[in-house]
Coordinates of C-alpha atoms and ligand atoms in Angstrom, one line a residue:
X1 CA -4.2 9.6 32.2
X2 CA -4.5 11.6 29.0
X3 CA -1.4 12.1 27.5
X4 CA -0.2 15.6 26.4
X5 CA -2.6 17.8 24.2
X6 CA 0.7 18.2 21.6
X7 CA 2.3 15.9 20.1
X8 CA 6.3 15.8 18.8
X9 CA 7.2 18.9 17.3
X10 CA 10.3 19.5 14.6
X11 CA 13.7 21.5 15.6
X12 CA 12.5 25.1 14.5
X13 CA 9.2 24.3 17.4
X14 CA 6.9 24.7 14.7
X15 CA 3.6 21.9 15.1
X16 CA 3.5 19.5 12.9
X17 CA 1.3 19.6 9.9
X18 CA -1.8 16.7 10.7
X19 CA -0.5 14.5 7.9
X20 CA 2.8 14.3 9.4
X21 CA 1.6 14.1 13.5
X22 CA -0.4 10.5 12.0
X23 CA 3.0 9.3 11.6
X24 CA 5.1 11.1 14.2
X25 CA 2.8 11.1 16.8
X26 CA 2.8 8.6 19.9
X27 CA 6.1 7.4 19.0
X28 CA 9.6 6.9 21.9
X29 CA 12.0 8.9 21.4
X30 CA 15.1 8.5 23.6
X31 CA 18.2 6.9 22.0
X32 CA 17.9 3.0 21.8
X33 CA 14.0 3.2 21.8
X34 CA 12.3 0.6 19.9
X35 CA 10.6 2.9 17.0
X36 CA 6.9 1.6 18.0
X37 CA 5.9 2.0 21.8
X38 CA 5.8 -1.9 22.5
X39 CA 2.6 -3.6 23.1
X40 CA 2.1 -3.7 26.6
X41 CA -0.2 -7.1 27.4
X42 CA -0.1 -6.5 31.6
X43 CA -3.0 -6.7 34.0
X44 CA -1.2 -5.2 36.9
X45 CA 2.1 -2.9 37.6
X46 CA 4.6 -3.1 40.2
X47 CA 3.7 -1.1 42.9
X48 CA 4.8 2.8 43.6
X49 CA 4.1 4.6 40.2
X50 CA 0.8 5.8 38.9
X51 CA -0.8 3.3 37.7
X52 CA -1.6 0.1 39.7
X53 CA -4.2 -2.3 38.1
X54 CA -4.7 -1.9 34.1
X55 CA -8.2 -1.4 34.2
X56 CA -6.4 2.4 35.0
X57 CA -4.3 3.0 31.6
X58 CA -1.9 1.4 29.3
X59 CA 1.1 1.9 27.8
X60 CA -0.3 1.1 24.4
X61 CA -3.7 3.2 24.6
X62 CA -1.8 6.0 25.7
X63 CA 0.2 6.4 22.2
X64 CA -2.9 5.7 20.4
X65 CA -4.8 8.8 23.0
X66 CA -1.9 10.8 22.5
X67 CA -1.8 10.6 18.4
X68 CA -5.7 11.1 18.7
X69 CA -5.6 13.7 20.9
X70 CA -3.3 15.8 19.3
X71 CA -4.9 15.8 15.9
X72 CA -8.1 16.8 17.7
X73 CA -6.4 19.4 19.8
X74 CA -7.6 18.2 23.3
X75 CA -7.2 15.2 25.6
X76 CA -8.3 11.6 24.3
X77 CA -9.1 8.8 26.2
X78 CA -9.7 5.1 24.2
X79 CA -12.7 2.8 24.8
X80 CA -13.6 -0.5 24.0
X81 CA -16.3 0.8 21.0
X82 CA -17.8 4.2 19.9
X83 CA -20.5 2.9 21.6
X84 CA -18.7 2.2 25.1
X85 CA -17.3 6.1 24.6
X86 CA -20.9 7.1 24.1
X87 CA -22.4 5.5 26.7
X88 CA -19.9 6.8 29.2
X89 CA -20.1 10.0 28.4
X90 CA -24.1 9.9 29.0
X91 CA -23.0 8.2 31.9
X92 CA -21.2 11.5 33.3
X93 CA -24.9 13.5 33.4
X94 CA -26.7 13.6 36.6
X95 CA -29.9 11.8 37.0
X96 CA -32.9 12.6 34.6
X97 CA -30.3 15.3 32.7
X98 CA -32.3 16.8 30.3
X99 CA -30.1 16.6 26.5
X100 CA -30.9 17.6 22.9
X101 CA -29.8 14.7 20.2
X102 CA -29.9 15.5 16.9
X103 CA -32.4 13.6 15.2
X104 CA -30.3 11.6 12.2
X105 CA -27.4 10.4 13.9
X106 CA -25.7 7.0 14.1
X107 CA -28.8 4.6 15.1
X108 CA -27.3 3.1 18.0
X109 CA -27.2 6.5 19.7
X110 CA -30.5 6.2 19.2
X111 CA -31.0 3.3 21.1
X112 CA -28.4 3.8 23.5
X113 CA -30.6 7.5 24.6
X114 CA -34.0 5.9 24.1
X115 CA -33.0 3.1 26.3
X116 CA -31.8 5.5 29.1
X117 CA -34.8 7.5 28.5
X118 CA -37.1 4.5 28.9
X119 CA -35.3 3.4 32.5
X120 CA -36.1 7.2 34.0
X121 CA -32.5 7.8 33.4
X122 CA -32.5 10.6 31.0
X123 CA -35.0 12.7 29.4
X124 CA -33.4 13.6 25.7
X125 CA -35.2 15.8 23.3
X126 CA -34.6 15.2 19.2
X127 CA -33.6 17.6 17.2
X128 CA -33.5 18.8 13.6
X129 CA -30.1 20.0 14.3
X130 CA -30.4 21.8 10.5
X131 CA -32.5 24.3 12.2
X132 CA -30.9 26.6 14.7
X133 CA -34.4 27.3 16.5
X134 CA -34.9 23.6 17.0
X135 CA -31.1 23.3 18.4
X136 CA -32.0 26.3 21.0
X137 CA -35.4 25.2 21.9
X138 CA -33.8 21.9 22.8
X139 CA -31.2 23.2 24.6
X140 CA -33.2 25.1 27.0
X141 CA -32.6 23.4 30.2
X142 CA -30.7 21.0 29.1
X143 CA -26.7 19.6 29.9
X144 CA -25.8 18.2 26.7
X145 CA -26.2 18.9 23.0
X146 CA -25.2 15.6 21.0
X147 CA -24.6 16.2 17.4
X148 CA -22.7 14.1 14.4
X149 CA -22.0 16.2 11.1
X150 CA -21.7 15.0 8.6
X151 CA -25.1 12.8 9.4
X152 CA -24.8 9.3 9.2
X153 CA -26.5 8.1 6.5
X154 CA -28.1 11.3 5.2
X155 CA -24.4 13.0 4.7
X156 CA -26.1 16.5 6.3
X157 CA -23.8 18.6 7.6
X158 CA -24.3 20.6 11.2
X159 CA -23.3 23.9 11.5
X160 CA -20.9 23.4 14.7
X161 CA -19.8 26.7 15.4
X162 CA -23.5 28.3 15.6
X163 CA -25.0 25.3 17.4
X164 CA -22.2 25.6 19.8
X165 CA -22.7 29.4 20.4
X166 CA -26.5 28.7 21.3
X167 CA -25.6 25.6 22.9
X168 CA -23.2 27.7 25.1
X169 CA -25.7 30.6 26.0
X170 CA -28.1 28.1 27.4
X171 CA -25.4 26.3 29.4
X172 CA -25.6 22.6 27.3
X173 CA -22.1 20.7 26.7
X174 CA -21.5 20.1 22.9
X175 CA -20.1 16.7 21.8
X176 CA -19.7 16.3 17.6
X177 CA -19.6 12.9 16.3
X178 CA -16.5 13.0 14.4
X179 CA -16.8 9.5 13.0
X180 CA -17.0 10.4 9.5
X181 CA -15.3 13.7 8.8
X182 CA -11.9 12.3 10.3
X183 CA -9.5 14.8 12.5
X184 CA -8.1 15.7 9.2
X185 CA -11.2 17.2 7.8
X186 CA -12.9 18.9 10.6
X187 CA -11.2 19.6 14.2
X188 CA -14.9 20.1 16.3
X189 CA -13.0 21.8 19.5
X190 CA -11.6 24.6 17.3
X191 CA -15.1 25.1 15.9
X192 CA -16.2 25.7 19.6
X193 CA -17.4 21.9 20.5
X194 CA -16.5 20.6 24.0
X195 CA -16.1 16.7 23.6
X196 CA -15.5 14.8 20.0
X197 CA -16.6 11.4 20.0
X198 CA -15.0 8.8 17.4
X199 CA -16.1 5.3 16.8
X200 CA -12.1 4.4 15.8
X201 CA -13.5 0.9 14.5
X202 CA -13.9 3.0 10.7
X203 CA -11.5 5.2 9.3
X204 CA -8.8 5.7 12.0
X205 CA -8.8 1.7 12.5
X206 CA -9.2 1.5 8.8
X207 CA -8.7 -2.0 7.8
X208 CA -12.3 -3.7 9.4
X209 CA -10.1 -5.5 11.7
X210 CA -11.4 -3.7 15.3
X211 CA -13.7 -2.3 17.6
X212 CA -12.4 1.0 19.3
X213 CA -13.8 4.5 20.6
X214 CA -12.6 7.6 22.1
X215 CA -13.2 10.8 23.4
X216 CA -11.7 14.0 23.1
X217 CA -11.8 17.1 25.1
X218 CA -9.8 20.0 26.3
X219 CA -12.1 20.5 29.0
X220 CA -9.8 19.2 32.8
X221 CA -13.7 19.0 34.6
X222 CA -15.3 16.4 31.9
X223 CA -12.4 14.3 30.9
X224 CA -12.0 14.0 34.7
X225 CA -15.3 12.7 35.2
X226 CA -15.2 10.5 31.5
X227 CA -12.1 8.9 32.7
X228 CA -13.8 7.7 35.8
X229 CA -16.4 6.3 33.8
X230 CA -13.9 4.1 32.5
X231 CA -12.1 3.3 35.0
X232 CA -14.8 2.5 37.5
X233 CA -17.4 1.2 34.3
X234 CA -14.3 -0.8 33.0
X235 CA -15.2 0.4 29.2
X236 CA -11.6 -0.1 28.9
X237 CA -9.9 -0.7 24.9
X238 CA -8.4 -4.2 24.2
X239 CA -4.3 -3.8 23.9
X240 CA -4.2 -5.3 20.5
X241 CA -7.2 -3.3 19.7
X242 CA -5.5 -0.2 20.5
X243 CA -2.0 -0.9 18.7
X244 CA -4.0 -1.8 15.8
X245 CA -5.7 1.4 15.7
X246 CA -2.8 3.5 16.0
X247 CA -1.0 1.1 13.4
X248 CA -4.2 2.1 11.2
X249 CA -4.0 5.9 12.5
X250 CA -0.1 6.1 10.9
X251 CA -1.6 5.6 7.2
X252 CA -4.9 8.0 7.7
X253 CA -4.0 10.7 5.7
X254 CA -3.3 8.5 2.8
X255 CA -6.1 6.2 2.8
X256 CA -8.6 9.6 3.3
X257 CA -6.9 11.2 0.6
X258 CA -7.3 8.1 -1.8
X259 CA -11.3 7.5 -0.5
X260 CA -12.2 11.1 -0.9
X261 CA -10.9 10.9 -3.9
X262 CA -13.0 7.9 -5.3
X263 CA -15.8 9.2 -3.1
X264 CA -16.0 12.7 -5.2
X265 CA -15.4 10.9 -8.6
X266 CA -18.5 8.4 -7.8
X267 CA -20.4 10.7 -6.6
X268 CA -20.3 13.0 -10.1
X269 CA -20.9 10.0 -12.3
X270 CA -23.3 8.7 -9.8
X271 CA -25.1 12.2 -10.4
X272 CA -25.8 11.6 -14.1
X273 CA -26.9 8.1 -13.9
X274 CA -30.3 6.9 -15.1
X275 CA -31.0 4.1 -12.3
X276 CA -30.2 7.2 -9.6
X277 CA -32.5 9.6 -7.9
X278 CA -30.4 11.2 -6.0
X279 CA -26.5 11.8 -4.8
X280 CA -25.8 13.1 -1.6
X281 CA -22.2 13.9 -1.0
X282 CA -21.4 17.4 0.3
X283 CA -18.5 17.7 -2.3
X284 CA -20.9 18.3 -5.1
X285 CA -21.7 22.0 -5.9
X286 CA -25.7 21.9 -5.8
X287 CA -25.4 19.7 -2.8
X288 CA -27.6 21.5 0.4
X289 CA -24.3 21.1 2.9
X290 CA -21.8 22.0 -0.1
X291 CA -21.4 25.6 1.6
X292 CA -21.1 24.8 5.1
X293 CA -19.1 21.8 4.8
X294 CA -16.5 23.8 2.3
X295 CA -15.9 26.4 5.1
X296 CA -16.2 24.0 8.5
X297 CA -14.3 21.1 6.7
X298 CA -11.3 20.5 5.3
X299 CA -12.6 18.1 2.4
X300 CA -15.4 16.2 1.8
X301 CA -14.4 12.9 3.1
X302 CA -14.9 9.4 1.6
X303 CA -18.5 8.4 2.7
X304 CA -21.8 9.4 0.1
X305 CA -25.1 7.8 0.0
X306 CA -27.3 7.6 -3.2
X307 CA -31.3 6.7 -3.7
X308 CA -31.8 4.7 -6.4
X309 CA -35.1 4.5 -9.1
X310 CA -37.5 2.3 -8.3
X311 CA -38.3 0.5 -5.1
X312 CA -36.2 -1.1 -2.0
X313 CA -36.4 -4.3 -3.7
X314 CA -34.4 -2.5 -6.7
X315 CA -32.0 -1.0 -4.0
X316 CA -31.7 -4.3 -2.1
X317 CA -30.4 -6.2 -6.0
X318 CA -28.1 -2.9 -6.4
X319 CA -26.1 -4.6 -3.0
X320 CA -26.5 -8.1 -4.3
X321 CA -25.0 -7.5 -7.7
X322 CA -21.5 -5.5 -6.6
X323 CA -18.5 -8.1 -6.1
X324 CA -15.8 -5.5 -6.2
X325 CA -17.7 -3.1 -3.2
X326 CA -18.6 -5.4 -0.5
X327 CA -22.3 -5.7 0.6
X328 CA -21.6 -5.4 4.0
X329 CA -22.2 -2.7 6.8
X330 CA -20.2 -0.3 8.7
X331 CA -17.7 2.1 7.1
X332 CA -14.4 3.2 6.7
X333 CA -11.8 0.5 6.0
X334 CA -9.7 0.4 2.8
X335 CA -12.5 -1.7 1.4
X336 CA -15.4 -0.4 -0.1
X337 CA -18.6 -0.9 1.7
X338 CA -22.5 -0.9 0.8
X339 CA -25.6 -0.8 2.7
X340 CA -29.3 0.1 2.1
X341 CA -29.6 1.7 5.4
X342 CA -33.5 1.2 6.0
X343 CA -33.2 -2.5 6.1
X344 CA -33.0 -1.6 9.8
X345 CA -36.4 -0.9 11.7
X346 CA -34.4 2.1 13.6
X347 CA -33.3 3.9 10.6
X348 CA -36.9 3.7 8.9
X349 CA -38.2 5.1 12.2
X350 CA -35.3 8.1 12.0
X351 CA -36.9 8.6 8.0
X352 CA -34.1 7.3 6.2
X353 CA -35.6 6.7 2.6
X354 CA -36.6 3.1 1.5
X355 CA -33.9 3.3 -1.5
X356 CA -31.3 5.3 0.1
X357 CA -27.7 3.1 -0.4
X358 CA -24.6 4.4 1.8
X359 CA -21.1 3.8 0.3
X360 CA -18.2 3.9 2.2
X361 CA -15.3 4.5 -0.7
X362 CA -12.1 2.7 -0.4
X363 CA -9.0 2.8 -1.8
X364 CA -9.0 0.7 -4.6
X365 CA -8.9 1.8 -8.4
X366 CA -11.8 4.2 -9.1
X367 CA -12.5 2.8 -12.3
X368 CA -13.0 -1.0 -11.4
X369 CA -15.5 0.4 -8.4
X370 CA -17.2 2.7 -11.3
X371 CA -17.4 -0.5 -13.6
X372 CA -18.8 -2.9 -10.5
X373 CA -21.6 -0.1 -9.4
X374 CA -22.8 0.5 -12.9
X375 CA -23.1 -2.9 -14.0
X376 CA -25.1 -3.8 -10.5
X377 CA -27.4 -0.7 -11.2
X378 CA -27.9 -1.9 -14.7
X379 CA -28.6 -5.5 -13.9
X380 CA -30.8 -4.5 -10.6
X381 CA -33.0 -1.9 -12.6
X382 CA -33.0 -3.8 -16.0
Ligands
PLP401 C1 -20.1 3.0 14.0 C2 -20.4 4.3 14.5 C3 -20.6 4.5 15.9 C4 -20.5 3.4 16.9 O1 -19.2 2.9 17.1 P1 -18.7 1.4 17.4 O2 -17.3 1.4 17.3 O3 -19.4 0.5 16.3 O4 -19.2 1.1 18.7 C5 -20.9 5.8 16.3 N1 -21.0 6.8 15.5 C6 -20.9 6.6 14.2 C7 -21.0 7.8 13.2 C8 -20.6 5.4 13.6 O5 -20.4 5.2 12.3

């Protein structure tokens, strides 16, 4: 079971602020308590209470979900991947459901819709989910709206609240991707969504040490019929994976604070660089998002993608050359990370440019990362 949509709260019953919940959050607290809910490795529990076989819940996931769930302001359940929690969440739509996905969005929900669209199983529309009139033309008729803000790689950002309004009218669910903004840069459910999806294996995780997803709702009807999913599906999180994560989760607000950081002071210098074409990072002024994202978000966050001059073979040295930043994919751990994203067939089909480098920022001195990109676009271009 979920476990309660609020998490500890100080004498004076006044919530805690985000960036204390990350550490407060999920915690025992009766007198003799260990300080860290212990790691509960069990297949199976005594018989009488609630739960009976593991594949049900665990003590472990359940201070994670609660930590989670809390920041998000709804009920979380854990899964093995972002992927698992994404697929079981399709998995909750009746046959040949009709649902709008937005067009740039992580490309394994790409393949994970198309797949199910291939086998008769569901028949999903894409979306420019920039353009309101595309989001309610897709949503005609259908159950879902699935959207991710901001995009991953292009860094667009969504307008949640309006899509969810027109979403709403036409009767579609709204689940937001909430992968890269964080819980403590963008709370979806307040902004009107029904269901935020996380892949946990990048910034809550945080150290590129686990796979972990989740979902998070306020809604009693859905996270009835996601929990079943997993349950019956058995999408379940590993136990390690899980204490890991919420091990990660107690040191978010630092580690965002730090890569946002980094991630806004690249980005500017990145701006005025001769081997770049363009910056996209919705913390810079004459960015297209920068207005939307300043008034649904929190901050900016510590992702940004750049194209550089010249061709794909230029971009490709640019990842060579960095020994600081890693050349490696995924995002979100205290390493940075760099990728050109349309070395993948299924990103160059979604129209992600040729050149186009994502850069997850990390935590480490902003001045040996400056000194590491520079010198690789200067070698790469020279
Ligand atoms: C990585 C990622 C996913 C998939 O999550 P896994 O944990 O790798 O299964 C989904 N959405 C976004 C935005 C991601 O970056």
């Amino acid at each position: 079971m979920p476990g309660p949509p609020n998490g500890p709260t100080p004498p004076d019953g006044s919530p805690l602020r985000p960036d204390s919940l990350v550490v407060a959050g999920g915690r025992p607290h009766e007198a003799g308590d260990p300080i860290n809910r212990p790691v509960s490795f069990n297949s199976t529990y005594r018989t009488g209470g609630r739960l009976a076989y593991a594949r049900e819940g665990n003590p472990t996931w359940a201070a994670f979900e609660e930590v989670l769930g809390a920041l998000e302001g709804g009920s979380c359940l854990a899964f093995a991947s972002g992927m698992a929690a994404a697929a079981a969440l399709l998995e909750t739509l009746p046959a040949e459901a009709r649902i709008a996905v937005s067009g740039v969005a992580y490309h394994g929900l790409g393949e994970l819709v198309r797949d199910r669209a291939a086998a008769g199983r569901l028949r999903p529309e894409f979306v420019d989910a920039a353009d309101l009139d595309e989001i309610a033309s897709g949503c005609d008729g259908a159950a879902l709206l699935w959207l991710e803000t901001p995009t991953n790689p292009l860094m667009g950002i969504v307008d949640i609240a309006a899509a969810a309004r027109i979403a709403h009218e036409r009767g579609a669910l709204v689940v937001v991707d909430n992968t890269f903004a964080t819980p403590l840069r963008q709370r979806p459910l307040a902004l009107g969504a029904d269901v935020v999806l996380h892949s946990a294996t990048k910034f809550l995780g945080g150290h590129a040490d686990l796979l972990l997803g989740a979902l998070v709702s306020a809604n009693g009807e859905a996270l009835e019929r996601i929990e079943r999913r997993r349950v019956v599906d058995g999408s379940v999180p590993g136990v390690m994976e899980a204490f890991l994560a919420l091990r990660g989760v107690r040191t978010l607000a630092v580690r965002l604070d730090r890569g946002e950081r980094n991630a806004a002071e690249l980005a500017r210098r990145l701006a005025g660089h001769p081997a770049v074409e363009r910056v996209r990072y919705p913390g810079l002024p004459d960015d297209p998002g920068h207005r939307l994202a300043a008034e649904q978000m929190s901050g900016f966050g510590a992702m940004l993608a750049f194209e550089t001059v010249g061709d794909a073979a230029a971009a490709d040295r640019v990842c060579d050359e960095v020994r600081l930043i890693n050349h490696a994919t995924s995002l979100g751990g205290v390493e940075s990370l760099l990728e050109r994203r349309a070395r993948y067939p299924t990103e160059v089909r979604a129209g992600t440019p040729p050149t186009l480098l994502r850069l997850s920022a990390g935590i480490e001195n902003v001045e040996d990362l400056w000194a590491d990109l520079d010198r690789a676009l200067a070698e790469a271009t020279a």
